[in-house]
XYZ file of C-alpha atoms in Angstrom:
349
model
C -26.132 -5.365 20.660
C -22.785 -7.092 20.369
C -20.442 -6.225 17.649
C -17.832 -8.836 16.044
C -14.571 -9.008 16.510
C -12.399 -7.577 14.229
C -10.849 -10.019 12.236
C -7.344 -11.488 12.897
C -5.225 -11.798 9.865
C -1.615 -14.102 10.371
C 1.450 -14.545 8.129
C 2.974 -17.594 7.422
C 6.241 -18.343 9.656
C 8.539 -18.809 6.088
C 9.059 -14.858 5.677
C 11.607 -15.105 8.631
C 13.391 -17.886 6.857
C 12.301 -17.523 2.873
C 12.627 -15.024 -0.056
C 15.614 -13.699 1.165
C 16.501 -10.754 -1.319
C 20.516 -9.753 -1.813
C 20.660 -7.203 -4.569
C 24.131 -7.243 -5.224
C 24.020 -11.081 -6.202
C 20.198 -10.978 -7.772
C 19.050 -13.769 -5.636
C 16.459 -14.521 -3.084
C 17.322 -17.041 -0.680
C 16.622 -19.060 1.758
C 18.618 -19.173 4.952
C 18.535 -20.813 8.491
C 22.373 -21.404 9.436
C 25.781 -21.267 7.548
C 25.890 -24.875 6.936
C 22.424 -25.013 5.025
C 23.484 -21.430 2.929
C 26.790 -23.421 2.222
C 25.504 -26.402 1.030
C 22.460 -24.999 -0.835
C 23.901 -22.058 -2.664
C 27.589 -22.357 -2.390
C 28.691 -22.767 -6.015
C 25.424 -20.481 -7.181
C 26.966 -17.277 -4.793
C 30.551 -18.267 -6.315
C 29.100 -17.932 -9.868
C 27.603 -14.409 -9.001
C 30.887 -13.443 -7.350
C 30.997 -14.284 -3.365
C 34.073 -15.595 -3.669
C 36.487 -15.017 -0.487
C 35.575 -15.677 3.148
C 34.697 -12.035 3.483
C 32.239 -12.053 0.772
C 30.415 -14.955 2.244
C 31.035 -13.935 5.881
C 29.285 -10.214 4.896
C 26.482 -12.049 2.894
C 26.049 -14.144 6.500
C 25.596 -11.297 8.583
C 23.598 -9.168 6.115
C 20.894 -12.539 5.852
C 21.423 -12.689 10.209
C 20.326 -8.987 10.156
C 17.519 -9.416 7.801
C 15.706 -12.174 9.748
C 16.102 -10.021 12.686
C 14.311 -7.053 11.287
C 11.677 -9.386 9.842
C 11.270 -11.165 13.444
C 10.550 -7.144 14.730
C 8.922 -5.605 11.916
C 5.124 -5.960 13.208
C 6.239 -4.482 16.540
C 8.312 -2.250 15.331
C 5.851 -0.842 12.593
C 2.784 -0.831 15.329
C 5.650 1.377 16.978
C 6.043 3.775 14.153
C 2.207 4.132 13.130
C 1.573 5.770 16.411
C 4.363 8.016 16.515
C 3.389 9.427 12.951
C -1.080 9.571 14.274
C 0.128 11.474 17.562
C 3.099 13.933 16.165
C 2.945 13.881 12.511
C 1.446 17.337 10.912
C 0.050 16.677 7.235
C 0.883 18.954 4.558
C -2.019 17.905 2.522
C -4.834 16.977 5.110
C -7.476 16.304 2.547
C -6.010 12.618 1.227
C -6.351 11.463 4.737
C -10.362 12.331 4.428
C -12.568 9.202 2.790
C -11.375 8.359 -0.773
C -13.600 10.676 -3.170
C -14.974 9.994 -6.659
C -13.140 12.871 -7.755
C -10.061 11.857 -7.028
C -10.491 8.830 -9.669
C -10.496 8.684 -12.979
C -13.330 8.396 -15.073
C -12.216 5.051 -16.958
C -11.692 3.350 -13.610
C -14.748 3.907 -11.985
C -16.845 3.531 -15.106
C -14.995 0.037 -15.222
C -15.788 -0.862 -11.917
C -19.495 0.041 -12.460
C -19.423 -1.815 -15.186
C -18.280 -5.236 -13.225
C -20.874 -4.609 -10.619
C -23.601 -4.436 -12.647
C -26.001 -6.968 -13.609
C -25.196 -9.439 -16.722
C -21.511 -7.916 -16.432
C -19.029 -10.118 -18.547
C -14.996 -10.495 -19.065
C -15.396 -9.410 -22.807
C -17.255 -6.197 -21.869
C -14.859 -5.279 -19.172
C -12.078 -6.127 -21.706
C -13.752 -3.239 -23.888
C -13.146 -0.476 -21.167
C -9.475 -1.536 -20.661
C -6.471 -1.665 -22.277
C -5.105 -5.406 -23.226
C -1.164 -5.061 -22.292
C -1.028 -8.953 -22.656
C -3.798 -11.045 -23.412
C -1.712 -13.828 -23.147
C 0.415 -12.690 -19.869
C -2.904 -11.552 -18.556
C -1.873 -7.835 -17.986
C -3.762 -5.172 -18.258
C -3.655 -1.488 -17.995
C -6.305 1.559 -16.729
C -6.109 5.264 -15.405
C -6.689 5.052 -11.820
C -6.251 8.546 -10.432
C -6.529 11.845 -11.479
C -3.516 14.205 -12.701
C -4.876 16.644 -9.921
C -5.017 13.838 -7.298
C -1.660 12.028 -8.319
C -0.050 15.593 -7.435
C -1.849 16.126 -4.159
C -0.884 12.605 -2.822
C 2.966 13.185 -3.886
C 2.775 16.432 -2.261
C 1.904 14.958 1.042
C 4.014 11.982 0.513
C 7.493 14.605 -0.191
C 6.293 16.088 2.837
C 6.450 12.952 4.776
C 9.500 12.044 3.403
C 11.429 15.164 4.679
C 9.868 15.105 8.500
C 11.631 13.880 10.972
C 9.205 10.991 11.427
C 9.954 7.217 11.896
C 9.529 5.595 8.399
C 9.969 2.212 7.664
C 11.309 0.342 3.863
C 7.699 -0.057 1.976
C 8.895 -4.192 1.613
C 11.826 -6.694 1.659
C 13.373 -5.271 -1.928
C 13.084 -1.459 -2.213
C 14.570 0.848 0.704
C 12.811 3.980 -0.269
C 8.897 4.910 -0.083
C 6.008 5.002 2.433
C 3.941 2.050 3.917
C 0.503 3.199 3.374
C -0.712 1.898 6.960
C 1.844 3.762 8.939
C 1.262 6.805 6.984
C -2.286 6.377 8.067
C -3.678 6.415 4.126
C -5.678 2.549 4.751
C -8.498 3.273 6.057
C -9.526 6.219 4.123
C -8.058 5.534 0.664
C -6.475 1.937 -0.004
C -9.462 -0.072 1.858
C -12.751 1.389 0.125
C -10.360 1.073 -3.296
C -10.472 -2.341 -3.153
C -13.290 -2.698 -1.600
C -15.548 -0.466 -3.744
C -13.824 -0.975 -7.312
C -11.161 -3.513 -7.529
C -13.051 -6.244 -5.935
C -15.510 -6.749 -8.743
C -13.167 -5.424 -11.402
C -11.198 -8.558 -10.456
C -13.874 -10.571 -9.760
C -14.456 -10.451 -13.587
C -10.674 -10.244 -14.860
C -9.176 -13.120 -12.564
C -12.022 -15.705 -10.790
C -9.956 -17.967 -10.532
C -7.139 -16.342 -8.542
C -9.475 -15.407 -5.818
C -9.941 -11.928 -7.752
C -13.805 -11.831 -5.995
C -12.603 -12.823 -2.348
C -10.261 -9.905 -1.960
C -10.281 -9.403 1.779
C -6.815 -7.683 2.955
C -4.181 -6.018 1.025
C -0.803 -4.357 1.509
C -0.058 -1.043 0.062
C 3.467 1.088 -0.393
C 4.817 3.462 -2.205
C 8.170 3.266 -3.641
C 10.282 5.988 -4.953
C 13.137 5.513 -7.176
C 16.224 8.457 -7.642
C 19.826 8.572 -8.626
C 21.587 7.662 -5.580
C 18.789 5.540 -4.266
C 16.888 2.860 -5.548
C 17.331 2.847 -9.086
C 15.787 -0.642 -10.306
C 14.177 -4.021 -9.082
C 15.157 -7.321 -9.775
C 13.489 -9.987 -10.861
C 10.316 -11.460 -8.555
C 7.036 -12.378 -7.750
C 4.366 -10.940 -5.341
C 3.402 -11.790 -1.906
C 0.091 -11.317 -2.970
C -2.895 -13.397 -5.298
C -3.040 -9.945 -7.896
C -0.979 -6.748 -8.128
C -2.181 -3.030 -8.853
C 0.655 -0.946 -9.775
C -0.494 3.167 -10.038
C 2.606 5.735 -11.485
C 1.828 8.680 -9.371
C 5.073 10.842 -10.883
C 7.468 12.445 -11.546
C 9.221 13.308 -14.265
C 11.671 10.481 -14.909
C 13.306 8.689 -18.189
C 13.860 5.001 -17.990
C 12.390 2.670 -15.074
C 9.718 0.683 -17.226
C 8.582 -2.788 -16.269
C 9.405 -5.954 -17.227
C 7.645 -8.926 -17.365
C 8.436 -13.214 -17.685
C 6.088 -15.963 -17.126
C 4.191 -17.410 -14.318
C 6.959 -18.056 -11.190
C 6.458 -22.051 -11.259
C 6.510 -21.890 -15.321
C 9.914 -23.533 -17.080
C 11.813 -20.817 -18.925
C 9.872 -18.086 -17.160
C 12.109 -15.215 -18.156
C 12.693 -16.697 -21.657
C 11.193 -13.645 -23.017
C 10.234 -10.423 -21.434
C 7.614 -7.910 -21.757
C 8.563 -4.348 -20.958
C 5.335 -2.050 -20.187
C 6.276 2.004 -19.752
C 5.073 4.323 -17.018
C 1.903 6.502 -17.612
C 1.373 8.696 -14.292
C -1.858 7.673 -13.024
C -2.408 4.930 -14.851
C -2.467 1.232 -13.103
C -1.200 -2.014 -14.396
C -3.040 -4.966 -12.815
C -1.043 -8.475 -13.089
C -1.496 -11.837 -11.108
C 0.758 -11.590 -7.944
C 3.149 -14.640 -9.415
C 3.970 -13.022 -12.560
C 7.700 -12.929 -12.673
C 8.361 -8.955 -13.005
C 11.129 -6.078 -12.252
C 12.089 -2.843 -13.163
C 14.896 -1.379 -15.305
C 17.091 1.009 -14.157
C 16.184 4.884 -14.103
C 18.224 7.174 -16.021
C 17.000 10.609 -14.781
C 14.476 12.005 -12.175
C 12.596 10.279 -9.967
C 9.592 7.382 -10.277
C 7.287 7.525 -7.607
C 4.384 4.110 -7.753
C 1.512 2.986 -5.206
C 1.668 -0.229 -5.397
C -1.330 -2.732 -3.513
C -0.447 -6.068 -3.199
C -4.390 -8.035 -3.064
C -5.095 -10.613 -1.089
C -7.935 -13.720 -0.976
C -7.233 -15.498 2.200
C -9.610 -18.001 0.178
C -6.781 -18.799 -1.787
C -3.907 -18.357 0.117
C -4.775 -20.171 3.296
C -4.325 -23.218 1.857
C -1.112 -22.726 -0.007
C 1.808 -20.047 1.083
C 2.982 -18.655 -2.587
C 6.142 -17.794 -1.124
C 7.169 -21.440 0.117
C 4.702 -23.105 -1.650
C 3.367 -25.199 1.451
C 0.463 -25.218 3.706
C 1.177 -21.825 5.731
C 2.339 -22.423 9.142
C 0.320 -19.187 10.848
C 1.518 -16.769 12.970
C -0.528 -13.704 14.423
C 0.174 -10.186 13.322
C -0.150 -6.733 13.225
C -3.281 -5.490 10.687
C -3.522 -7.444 7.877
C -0.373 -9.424 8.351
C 0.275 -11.459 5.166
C -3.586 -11.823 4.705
C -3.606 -15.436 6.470
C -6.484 -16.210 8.160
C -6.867 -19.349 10.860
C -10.835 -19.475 10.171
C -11.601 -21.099 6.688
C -13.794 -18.921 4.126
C -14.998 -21.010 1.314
C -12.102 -21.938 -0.868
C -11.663 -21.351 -4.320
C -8.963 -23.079 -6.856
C -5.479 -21.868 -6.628
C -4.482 -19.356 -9.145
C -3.899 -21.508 -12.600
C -0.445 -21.156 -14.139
C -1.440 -20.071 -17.540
């Protein structure tokens, strides 16, 4: 019997061009040539201090050498996934075996029963979570257990310190593990969204595609003095966001959150939401967002960017356009050229 393909997944050709992030100046940019940087942004960069020629001639080269990377990430991370599956030597072998009810908390899967069962509603799921912001649409539940939060940041450290390839978990933070190179997809992110967030967001966001979840992207990011310390202000490549705390002791760090991205005055007034290790905050991928700075310790999150190619095929939320497709490695940016029934673009309320 013939089997299917498996399923190509694409990105859209604006992530070599679009959303270019420079943390010194708190922008994200877009950028083809000097002339077009120049005439789009040249009195903005002056106002955040790129003043001289060598500011804007180091600002050129750092946006030259961040398309490049972009242009060779897929390789380059097929590249580093199968250096880490033939050499790498776990420290904590039993996270990489198929994601356990254990390992969950209580809350979360009774939740997720809840939303899969028959005559399931918003208000009762609303009862078995907590309400950060009814009216920002936030909302907050323990994921994982305290036993499993420590076993996966044991084998994460451990990773860490080898002498393995390791790539940045995304375009803003420099320090943390991409869950598919690491190997942790297939046996703990996939049947996690598969199994419980798709019908948990099914019932909390319908219409941002929250019940055609069909790819994700998952990374961890760890914040410490003399590394990352915060996150400026964005939006997510992604329809919905579940952020987990994992660890570990750490003062300062909390969220913050604005409006919806294409809202007026979306940062007019900010909601700040602190850290509760192995708890997860689930938010609609446009919500404007950061993180404060740390003041001690270190902040370790999994965060999994959820995707509903339902949604996003017909409208990039990075450029805003039709996506202009191009084939890539896993789940790519979740992209798909075939059309699955379509469902109403997220609603900016």
């Amino acid at each position: 019997m013939a089997t299917a393909a498996p399923r190509r997944f694409c990105r859209c050709a604006c992530f070599c061009s679009q959303n270019l992030y420079v943390a010194r100046y708190g922008l994200h940019l877009r950028f083809r040539d000097e002339q077009q940087l120049r005439r789009d942004y040249g009195p903005l960069l002056r106002s955040r201090g790129c003043v001289t020629p060598r500011d804007f001639q180091q600002l050129l080269e750092e946006l030259e050498q961040e398309v490049g990377r972009r242009r060779r990430l897929g390789q380059e991370s097929a590249a580093r996934k199968a250096v880490i599956a033939s050499s790498y030597h776990p420290a904590r072998p039993e996270v990489y075996s198929s994601l356990q009810d254990a390992a969950l908390a209580p809350e979360f899967k009774a939740a997720a029963e809840y939303s899969g069962s028959p005559g399931a509603d918003l208000e009762g799921l609303l009862q078995r979570l907590e309400t950060v912001s009814e009216e920002k649409r936030i909302y907050r539940v323990p994921v994982f257990s305290a036993k499993f939060c420590q076993t996966l940041l044991e084998e994460l450290e451990h990773f860490e310190q080898s002498d393995m390839p390791k790539g940045r978990p995304n375009t803003m933070n420099n320090h943390g593990v991409l869950m598919h190179e690491l190997g942790l997809d297939d046996p703990l992110v996939t049947p996690l969204r598969e199994r419980f967030l798709l019908p948990l967001m099914a019932l909390l966001y319908p219409d941002c595609g929250g019940g055609h979840l069909d790819s994700h992207r998952a990374f961890v990011v760890k914040y410490a003095l003399g590394q990352d310390l915060e996150l400026g202000c964005h939006y997510d490549n992604a329809e919905l966001t579940l952020n987990v705390a994992l660890g570990k002791d750490f003062t300062g760090g909390a969220l913050y959150f604005g409006g919806f991205f294409q809202a007026p005055e979306a940062l007019t007034e900010t909601l700040e939401v602190d850290h509760v290790v192995g708890h997860g905050i689930l938010h609609r991928g446009g919500q404007l967002h950061g993180a404060r700075p740390l003041s001690t310790g270190e902040r370790w999150n999994l965060v999994v960017w959820l995707r509903a190619s339902a949604v996003r095929n017909s409208l990039c939320p990075m450029c805003c356009q039709k996506p202009d497709l191009v084939d890539d490695e896993g789940f790519g940016d979740g992209f798909t050229r075939e059309e699955p029934a379509m469902v109403d673009v997220c609603m900016l309320t």
